[in-house]
């Protein structure tokens, strides 16, 4: 059996990990990136497409292969093309639709008994500083901050004018939580039936992370939230049990609401407040790019494995054990 993925996001880590676990590997990528991926000896095959419409055919041509989804899969191909993928997908493909819809996403967190920021249904309801978000994993593009209902209304009207969204329903208006970001990465092992804490990262976002380098009053540029990289973090150990409790509760809820449930990597993107509260403002139901920091293992994966275990390798370890035990259907959809 082969492991394949789309050339972007966390594909290097995924394929490196797959090779360490003994799989044949392939990457499906744009011709412009073909040469880049060819330089790595843990990638056995680079399949390049000129037109995005060829991507699904290339994925489906890789018979006897498992496709590992990541944040760029749906963003890059679009949900319609993803629906045409016949190859086995590692994890639960039914969760993509939940992740892509801001309202469904928050509903899933809320019903997991996880603390989330308040959501405002309409701009007119806003009574505090809010962040307005677009659908899907767009790396923060188009998000804006607003201090009051007028600014929210203006911002939404601008997005509609720019055709970034079709209507007000496409965005989510969320209370802006003041604290520090910590994105808690987990792996749910279907085979071991346990939730492993994997690592923590902070997204490095332009220009919000740049603005704090300027003394106050130097610019009136509005903050933006475009992700350009990730920074590692470890949490005070006393925060970990709460994060783990949220993660386990999320796993139980997903099992019920999005069958067959959470499989493998996921992330609870949170703000930790000065009261020590963890407030989760979104989740990712697949590997996040912040795990790229830990290609040689994370501070927490060492505690479970005592060997270098990246998230990419953890996925392939699970896949390998599923194959050995004739349980591939438990980890793929
Ligand atoms: P997201 O794409 O949802 O991860 O959001 C992009 C960035 O916006 C995050 O990395 C945070 O810096 C920030 N952010 C999102 N939601 C909130 C919130 N409710 N409160 C504070 N900051 C947030």
CSV table of C-alpha atoms and ligand atoms in Angstrom, one decimal:
chain,number,residue,atom,x,y,z
A,1,UNK,CA,0.0,0.0,0.0
A,2,UNK,CA,1.1,3.5,-0.9
A,3,UNK,CA,0.7,6.9,0.9
A,4,UNK,CA,0.0,9.9,-1.2
A,5,UNK,CA,-1.0,13.5,-0.6
A,6,UNK,CA,-1.3,16.9,-2.3
A,7,UNK,CA,2.0,18.8,-2.5
A,8,UNK,CA,1.4,21.7,-0.1
A,9,UNK,CA,0.7,22.4,3.6
A,10,UNK,CA,2.3,19.5,5.5
A,11,UNK,CA,3.0,17.1,2.6
A,12,UNK,CA,6.8,16.9,3.3
A,13,UNK,CA,6.2,15.9,6.9
A,14,UNK,CA,3.4,13.4,5.9
A,15,UNK,CA,5.5,11.7,3.2
A,16,UNK,CA,8.7,11.7,5.3
A,17,UNK,CA,6.8,10.0,8.1
A,18,UNK,CA,5.2,7.5,5.7
A,19,UNK,CA,8.7,6.5,4.4
A,20,UNK,CA,10.0,6.0,7.9
A,21,UNK,CA,7.1,3.6,8.4
A,22,UNK,CA,8.0,1.7,5.2
A,23,UNK,CA,5.4,3.0,2.7
A,24,UNK,CA,5.9,3.8,-0.9
A,25,UNK,CA,5.0,7.5,-1.3
A,26,UNK,CA,3.7,9.8,-4.0
A,27,UNK,CA,2.9,13.5,-4.1
A,28,UNK,CA,0.3,15.1,-6.5
A,29,UNK,CA,1.3,18.7,-7.3
A,30,UNK,CA,1.2,21.6,-9.7
A,31,UNK,CA,3.8,21.4,-12.4
A,32,UNK,CA,5.3,24.6,-11.0
A,33,UNK,CA,6.3,22.8,-7.8
A,34,UNK,CA,7.4,19.5,-9.5
A,35,UNK,CA,11.1,20.2,-9.2
A,36,UNK,CA,10.8,21.3,-5.6
A,37,UNK,CA,9.3,17.9,-4.6
A,38,UNK,CA,11.6,15.9,-6.8
A,39,UNK,CA,14.7,16.8,-4.6
A,40,UNK,CA,13.5,14.7,-1.6
A,41,UNK,CA,14.5,11.0,-1.6
A,42,UNK,CA,11.6,10.0,0.6
A,43,UNK,CA,9.1,10.8,-2.2
A,44,UNK,CA,9.0,7.9,-4.7
A,45,UNK,CA,6.8,9.5,-7.3
A,46,UNK,CA,5.9,13.1,-8.2
A,47,UNK,CA,2.7,13.3,-10.2
A,48,UNK,CA,2.3,16.8,-11.7
A,49,UNK,CA,-0.8,18.5,-13.1
A,50,UNK,CA,-1.1,21.6,-15.2
A,51,UNK,CA,-4.8,22.1,-14.6
A,52,UNK,CA,-6.4,21.6,-11.2
A,53,UNK,CA,-9.1,19.6,-12.8
A,54,UNK,CA,-6.5,16.9,-13.6
A,55,UNK,CA,-5.7,16.6,-9.9
A,56,UNK,CA,-8.6,14.2,-9.0
A,57,UNK,CA,-7.8,11.9,-11.9
A,58,UNK,CA,-4.2,11.7,-10.7
A,59,UNK,CA,-5.3,11.0,-7.1
A,60,UNK,CA,-7.6,8.3,-8.4
A,61,UNK,CA,-4.9,6.8,-10.7
A,62,UNK,CA,-2.9,6.0,-7.6
A,63,UNK,CA,-4.5,2.6,-7.0
A,64,UNK,CA,-3.8,0.8,-3.8
A,65,UNK,CA,-3.0,4.1,-2.1
A,66,UNK,CA,-4.3,6.0,0.9
A,67,UNK,CA,-4.6,9.8,0.5
A,68,UNK,CA,-3.7,11.8,3.6
A,69,UNK,CA,-5.8,15.0,3.7
A,70,UNK,CA,-4.5,18.3,5.0
A,71,UNK,CA,-5.6,21.9,5.2
A,72,UNK,CA,-4.9,22.6,1.5
A,73,UNK,CA,-6.9,19.6,0.2
A,74,UNK,CA,-10.4,21.2,0.3
A,75,UNK,CA,-9.1,24.8,-0.1
A,76,UNK,CA,-7.1,23.8,-3.2
A,77,UNK,CA,-9.4,21.4,-4.9
A,78,UNK,CA,-12.8,22.6,-3.7
A,79,UNK,CA,-15.4,20.3,-2.0
A,80,UNK,CA,-16.9,19.2,-5.3
A,81,UNK,CA,-13.7,17.8,-6.6
A,82,UNK,CA,-12.9,16.2,-3.3
A,83,UNK,CA,-16.2,14.4,-3.4
A,84,UNK,CA,-15.0,12.7,-6.6
A,85,UNK,CA,-12.0,11.2,-4.9
A,86,UNK,CA,-12.4,7.4,-5.0
A,87,UNK,CA,-9.1,6.6,-3.3
A,88,UNK,CA,-9.3,5.7,0.4
A,89,UNK,CA,-8.9,8.8,2.5
A,90,UNK,CA,-7.2,8.6,5.8
A,91,UNK,CA,-9.5,10.0,8.5
A,92,UNK,CA,-13.1,11.0,8.4
A,93,UNK,CA,-13.9,12.7,5.1
A,94,UNK,CA,-17.4,13.6,6.4
A,95,UNK,CA,-15.8,16.2,8.7
A,96,UNK,CA,-14.6,18.4,5.9
A,97,UNK,CA,-18.0,19.9,5.4
A,98,UNK,CA,-18.3,20.8,9.1
A,99,UNK,CA,-14.9,22.4,9.1
A,100,UNK,CA,-15.7,24.5,6.1
A,101,UNK,CA,-18.8,26.0,7.6
A,102,UNK,CA,-18.1,28.4,10.5
A,103,UNK,CA,-21.6,27.9,12.1
A,104,UNK,CA,-21.5,24.1,12.0
A,105,UNK,CA,-17.9,24.3,13.3
A,106,UNK,CA,-18.8,26.3,16.4
A,107,UNK,CA,-21.9,24.1,17.0
A,108,UNK,CA,-19.7,21.0,17.1
A,109,UNK,CA,-17.4,22.7,19.7
A,110,UNK,CA,-20.3,24.0,21.7
A,111,UNK,CA,-22.0,20.7,21.9
A,112,UNK,CA,-18.7,19.2,23.1
A,113,UNK,CA,-19.0,21.3,26.2
A,114,UNK,CA,-16.0,23.3,25.2
A,115,UNK,CA,-15.7,27.0,26.2
A,116,UNK,CA,-16.1,29.1,23.0
A,117,UNK,CA,-16.3,32.8,22.3
A,118,UNK,CA,-19.7,34.3,22.1
A,119,UNK,CA,-21.2,34.5,18.5
A,120,UNK,CA,-23.4,37.3,17.3
A,121,UNK,CA,-26.1,36.4,14.9
A,122,UNK,CA,-26.4,39.8,13.3
A,123,UNK,CA,-24.1,42.9,13.1
A,124,UNK,CA,-26.9,44.8,15.1
A,125,UNK,CA,-26.4,42.5,18.1
A,126,UNK,CA,-22.7,43.3,18.5
A,127,UNK,CA,-21.8,45.0,21.9
A,128,UNK,CA,-18.0,44.5,22.1
A,129,UNK,CA,-14.9,44.0,20.0
A,130,UNK,CA,-15.4,41.2,17.5
A,131,UNK,CA,-13.5,39.4,14.8
A,132,UNK,CA,-15.4,38.6,11.6
A,133,UNK,CA,-14.4,35.5,9.8
A,134,UNK,CA,-14.9,34.1,6.3
A,135,UNK,CA,-15.7,30.4,5.6
A,136,UNK,CA,-13.1,27.7,5.1
A,137,UNK,CA,-9.4,27.4,5.9
A,138,UNK,CA,-8.3,30.6,4.2
A,139,UNK,CA,-5.4,31.2,6.5
A,140,UNK,CA,-7.1,34.2,8.0
A,141,UNK,CA,-7.5,36.1,4.7
A,142,UNK,CA,-10.3,38.6,4.7
A,143,UNK,CA,-10.9,38.5,8.4
A,144,UNK,CA,-11.4,41.8,10.1
A,145,UNK,CA,-11.7,43.3,13.6
A,146,UNK,CA,-14.5,45.6,14.5
A,147,UNK,CA,-15.2,47.7,17.6
A,148,UNK,CA,-18.9,48.2,17.1
A,149,UNK,CA,-22.0,47.2,15.0
A,150,UNK,CA,-21.4,50.0,12.4
A,151,UNK,CA,-17.9,48.7,11.7
A,152,UNK,CA,-19.2,45.2,11.4
A,153,UNK,CA,-21.9,46.2,8.9
A,154,UNK,CA,-19.4,48.3,6.9
A,155,UNK,CA,-16.8,45.4,6.7
A,156,UNK,CA,-19.4,42.9,5.6
A,157,UNK,CA,-20.7,45.2,2.9
A,158,UNK,CA,-17.2,45.7,1.6
A,159,UNK,CA,-16.6,41.9,1.5
A,160,UNK,CA,-19.9,41.4,-0.5
A,161,UNK,CA,-18.8,44.2,-2.9
A,162,UNK,CA,-15.4,42.6,-3.4
A,163,UNK,CA,-17.3,39.3,-4.0
A,164,UNK,CA,-15.4,37.6,-1.2
A,165,UNK,CA,-18.7,36.4,0.2
A,166,UNK,CA,-22.3,36.1,-1.2
A,167,UNK,CA,-24.2,37.2,1.9
A,168,UNK,CA,-24.0,38.0,5.6
A,169,UNK,CA,-24.7,34.4,6.4
A,170,UNK,CA,-21.3,33.3,5.1
A,171,UNK,CA,-19.4,35.0,7.9
A,172,UNK,CA,-19.3,34.4,11.6
A,173,UNK,CA,-19.1,37.3,14.0
A,174,UNK,CA,-17.2,36.3,17.0
A,175,UNK,CA,-16.3,37.9,20.3
A,176,UNK,CA,-12.6,38.8,20.2
A,177,UNK,CA,-10.9,37.1,23.2
A,178,UNK,CA,-8.0,38.8,24.7
A,179,UNK,CA,-5.2,36.5,25.8
A,180,UNK,CA,-2.5,34.5,24.0
A,181,UNK,CA,-3.1,32.0,21.2
A,182,UNK,CA,-2.2,28.4,21.7
A,183,UNK,CA,-3.2,25.8,19.2
A,184,UNK,CA,-3.4,22.4,20.8
A,185,UNK,CA,-2.7,19.5,18.5
A,186,UNK,CA,-4.0,16.0,19.1
A,187,UNK,CA,-4.1,12.6,17.6
A,188,UNK,CA,-7.1,10.3,18.2
A,189,UNK,CA,-6.0,6.7,17.8
A,190,UNK,CA,-8.9,4.6,16.7
A,191,UNK,CA,-6.9,1.4,17.2
A,192,UNK,CA,-5.7,2.3,20.8
A,193,UNK,CA,-8.9,4.3,21.5
A,194,UNK,CA,-7.0,7.1,23.1
A,195,UNK,CA,-6.5,10.8,22.6
A,196,UNK,CA,-2.8,11.7,22.5
A,197,UNK,CA,-1.7,15.3,23.0
A,198,UNK,CA,0.8,16.0,20.3
A,199,UNK,CA,2.1,19.5,20.4
A,200,UNK,CA,1.3,23.2,20.6
A,201,UNK,CA,1.9,26.0,18.1
A,202,UNK,CA,1.2,29.6,17.6
A,203,UNK,CA,0.5,30.9,14.2
A,204,UNK,CA,2.7,33.7,12.9
A,205,UNK,CA,0.3,36.1,11.3
A,206,UNK,CA,1.0,39.2,9.2
A,207,UNK,CA,0.4,41.9,10.0
A,208,UNK,CA,-1.0,41.5,13.5
A,209,UNK,CA,2.3,40.1,14.8
A,210,UNK,CA,4.2,42.8,13.1
A,211,UNK,CA,2.1,45.7,14.5
A,212,UNK,CA,3.2,45.0,18.0
A,213,UNK,CA,6.8,45.8,17.0
A,214,UNK,CA,5.8,49.4,16.3
A,215,UNK,CA,5.4,51.8,19.2
A,216,UNK,CA,1.8,53.0,19.5
A,217,UNK,CA,0.8,55.8,17.2
A,218,UNK,CA,3.2,55.0,14.4
A,219,UNK,CA,0.6,53.6,12.0
A,220,UNK,CA,-3.1,53.4,11.6
A,221,UNK,CA,-2.9,50.3,9.4
A,222,UNK,CA,-5.7,47.9,10.3
A,223,UNK,CA,-4.7,44.5,11.7
A,224,UNK,CA,-4.9,41.4,9.4
A,225,UNK,CA,-4.5,37.7,10.2
A,226,UNK,CA,-2.7,36.1,7.2
A,227,UNK,CA,-0.8,33.0,8.4
A,228,UNK,CA,2.7,32.9,7.1
A,229,UNK,CA,4.3,30.4,9.5
A,230,UNK,CA,4.2,28.8,12.9
A,231,UNK,CA,6.0,29.2,16.2
A,232,UNK,CA,6.4,26.4,18.7
A,233,UNK,CA,5.0,26.6,22.3
A,234,UNK,CA,4.8,24.4,25.3
A,235,UNK,CA,2.1,25.1,27.9
A,236,UNK,CA,2.2,25.3,31.7
A,237,UNK,CA,1.7,21.7,32.6
A,238,UNK,CA,-1.4,22.7,34.6
A,239,UNK,CA,-3.1,23.7,31.4
A,240,UNK,CA,-2.7,20.3,29.8
A,241,UNK,CA,-5.4,18.3,31.7
A,242,UNK,CA,-8.0,20.9,30.7
A,243,UNK,CA,-6.9,20.8,27.0
A,244,UNK,CA,-7.0,17.0,27.1
A,245,UNK,CA,-10.5,17.0,28.7
A,246,UNK,CA,-11.8,19.3,25.9
A,247,UNK,CA,-10.1,17.0,23.3
A,248,UNK,CA,-11.7,13.9,24.7
A,249,UNK,CA,-15.1,15.5,24.9
A,250,UNK,CA,-14.7,16.6,21.3
A,251,UNK,CA,-13.8,13.1,20.2
A,252,UNK,CA,-16.9,11.7,21.9
A,253,UNK,CA,-19.2,14.3,20.4
A,254,UNK,CA,-17.8,13.9,16.9
A,255,UNK,CA,-18.4,10.1,17.2
A,256,UNK,CA,-22.1,10.8,17.7
A,257,UNK,CA,-22.6,13.8,15.3
A,258,UNK,CA,-20.2,13.0,12.4
A,259,UNK,CA,-19.9,9.2,12.0
A,260,UNK,CA,-17.6,7.4,12.0
A,261,UNK,CA,-16.0,10.0,14.3
A,262,UNK,CA,-12.7,11.6,14.7
A,263,UNK,CA,-9.8,9.6,13.2
A,264,UNK,CA,-6.2,10.7,13.7
A,265,UNK,CA,-5.0,14.3,13.9
A,266,UNK,CA,-7.0,17.3,14.9
A,267,UNK,CA,-6.4,20.7,16.5
A,268,UNK,CA,-8.3,22.9,19.0
A,269,UNK,CA,-7.3,26.5,18.2
A,270,UNK,CA,-7.5,28.4,21.4
A,271,UNK,CA,-6.9,31.6,23.3
A,272,UNK,CA,-5.6,31.2,26.9
A,273,UNK,CA,-6.9,34.1,29.0
A,274,UNK,CA,-5.3,35.7,32.1
A,275,UNK,CA,-7.7,33.7,34.2
A,276,UNK,CA,-6.1,30.5,32.9
A,277,UNK,CA,-9.2,29.7,30.8
A,278,UNK,CA,-8.9,27.9,27.5
A,279,UNK,CA,-11.3,29.4,25.0
A,280,UNK,CA,-11.5,27.4,21.7
A,281,UNK,CA,-12.4,29.6,18.7
A,282,UNK,CA,-12.1,26.9,16.0
A,283,UNK,CA,-11.0,23.3,15.3
A,284,UNK,CA,-9.3,21.6,12.4
A,285,UNK,CA,-10.4,18.0,11.8
A,286,UNK,CA,-7.1,16.9,10.2
A,287,UNK,CA,-3.4,17.6,10.4
A,288,UNK,CA,-2.5,21.2,10.9
A,289,UNK,CA,0.6,22.9,9.4
A,290,UNK,CA,1.7,23.8,13.0
A,291,UNK,CA,2.8,20.2,13.4
A,292,UNK,CA,5.5,20.9,10.7
A,293,UNK,CA,7.6,22.2,13.6
A,294,UNK,CA,7.9,18.8,15.1
A,295,UNK,CA,9.3,16.7,12.2
A,296,UNK,CA,11.7,15.1,14.7
A,297,UNK,CA,9.1,14.6,17.3
A,298,UNK,CA,7.4,17.0,19.7
A,299,UNK,CA,7.9,17.7,23.4
A,300,UNK,CA,4.8,15.5,24.0
A,301,UNK,CA,5.1,12.8,21.4
A,302,UNK,CA,8.4,11.8,23.0
A,303,UNK,CA,6.4,11.0,26.2
A,304,UNK,CA,4.3,8.5,24.3
A,305,UNK,CA,6.8,7.0,22.0
A,306,UNK,CA,10.4,7.5,23.1
A,307,UNK,CA,11.4,7.8,19.5
A,308,UNK,CA,11.2,10.6,16.9
A,309,UNK,CA,7.5,10.7,16.1
A,310,UNK,CA,6.2,13.5,13.8
A,311,UNK,CA,2.5,13.8,13.3
A,312,UNK,CA,3.1,12.5,9.7
A,313,UNK,CA,4.8,9.4,11.1
A,314,UNK,CA,2.1,8.9,13.7
A,315,UNK,CA,-0.5,8.8,10.9
A,316,UNK,CA,1.5,6.2,9.0
A,317,UNK,CA,2.2,4.2,12.2
A,318,UNK,CA,-1.6,4.0,12.8
A,319,UNK,CA,-2.2,3.1,9.1
A,320,UNK,CA,0.5,0.4,9.2
A,321,UNK,CA,-1.0,-1.1,12.4
A,322,UNK,CA,-4.4,-1.0,10.9
A,323,UNK,CA,-3.2,-2.9,7.8
A,324,UNK,CA,-1.4,-5.5,9.9
A,325,UNK,CA,-4.5,-6.1,12.0
A,326,UNK,CA,-6.9,-6.1,9.0
A,327,UNK,CA,-8.6,-2.9,10.3
A,328,UNK,CA,-8.0,-0.5,7.5
A,329,UNK,CA,-11.7,0.4,7.3
A,330,UNK,CA,-11.4,1.7,10.9
A,331,UNK,CA,-9.0,4.5,9.9
A,332,UNK,CA,-10.1,5.4,6.3
A,333,UNK,CA,-13.3,6.6,4.7
B,1,LIG,P1,-8.5,31.4,12.4
B,1,LIG,O1,-8.4,31.4,10.9
B,1,LIG,O2,-9.9,31.2,12.9
B,1,LIG,O3,-7.5,30.5,13.0
B,1,LIG,O4,-8.2,32.9,12.9
B,1,LIG,C1,-7.0,33.6,12.5
B,1,LIG,C2,-6.5,34.3,13.7
B,1,LIG,O5,-7.4,35.2,14.2
B,1,LIG,C3,-6.1,33.4,14.8
B,1,LIG,O6,-4.9,32.8,14.7
B,1,LIG,C4,-6.1,34.3,16.0
B,1,LIG,O7,-4.9,35.1,16.0
B,1,LIG,C5,-7.2,35.3,15.6
B,1,LIG,N1,-8.5,34.9,16.2
B,1,LIG,C6,-9.5,34.1,15.7
B,1,LIG,N2,-10.6,34.1,16.4
B,1,LIG,C7,-10.3,34.8,17.5
B,1,LIG,C8,-11.1,35.1,18.7
B,1,LIG,N3,-12.3,34.7,18.9
B,1,LIG,N4,-10.5,35.9,19.6
B,1,LIG,C9,-9.2,36.3,19.5
B,1,LIG,N5,-8.5,36.1,18.4
B,1,LIG,C10,-9.0,35.3,17.4
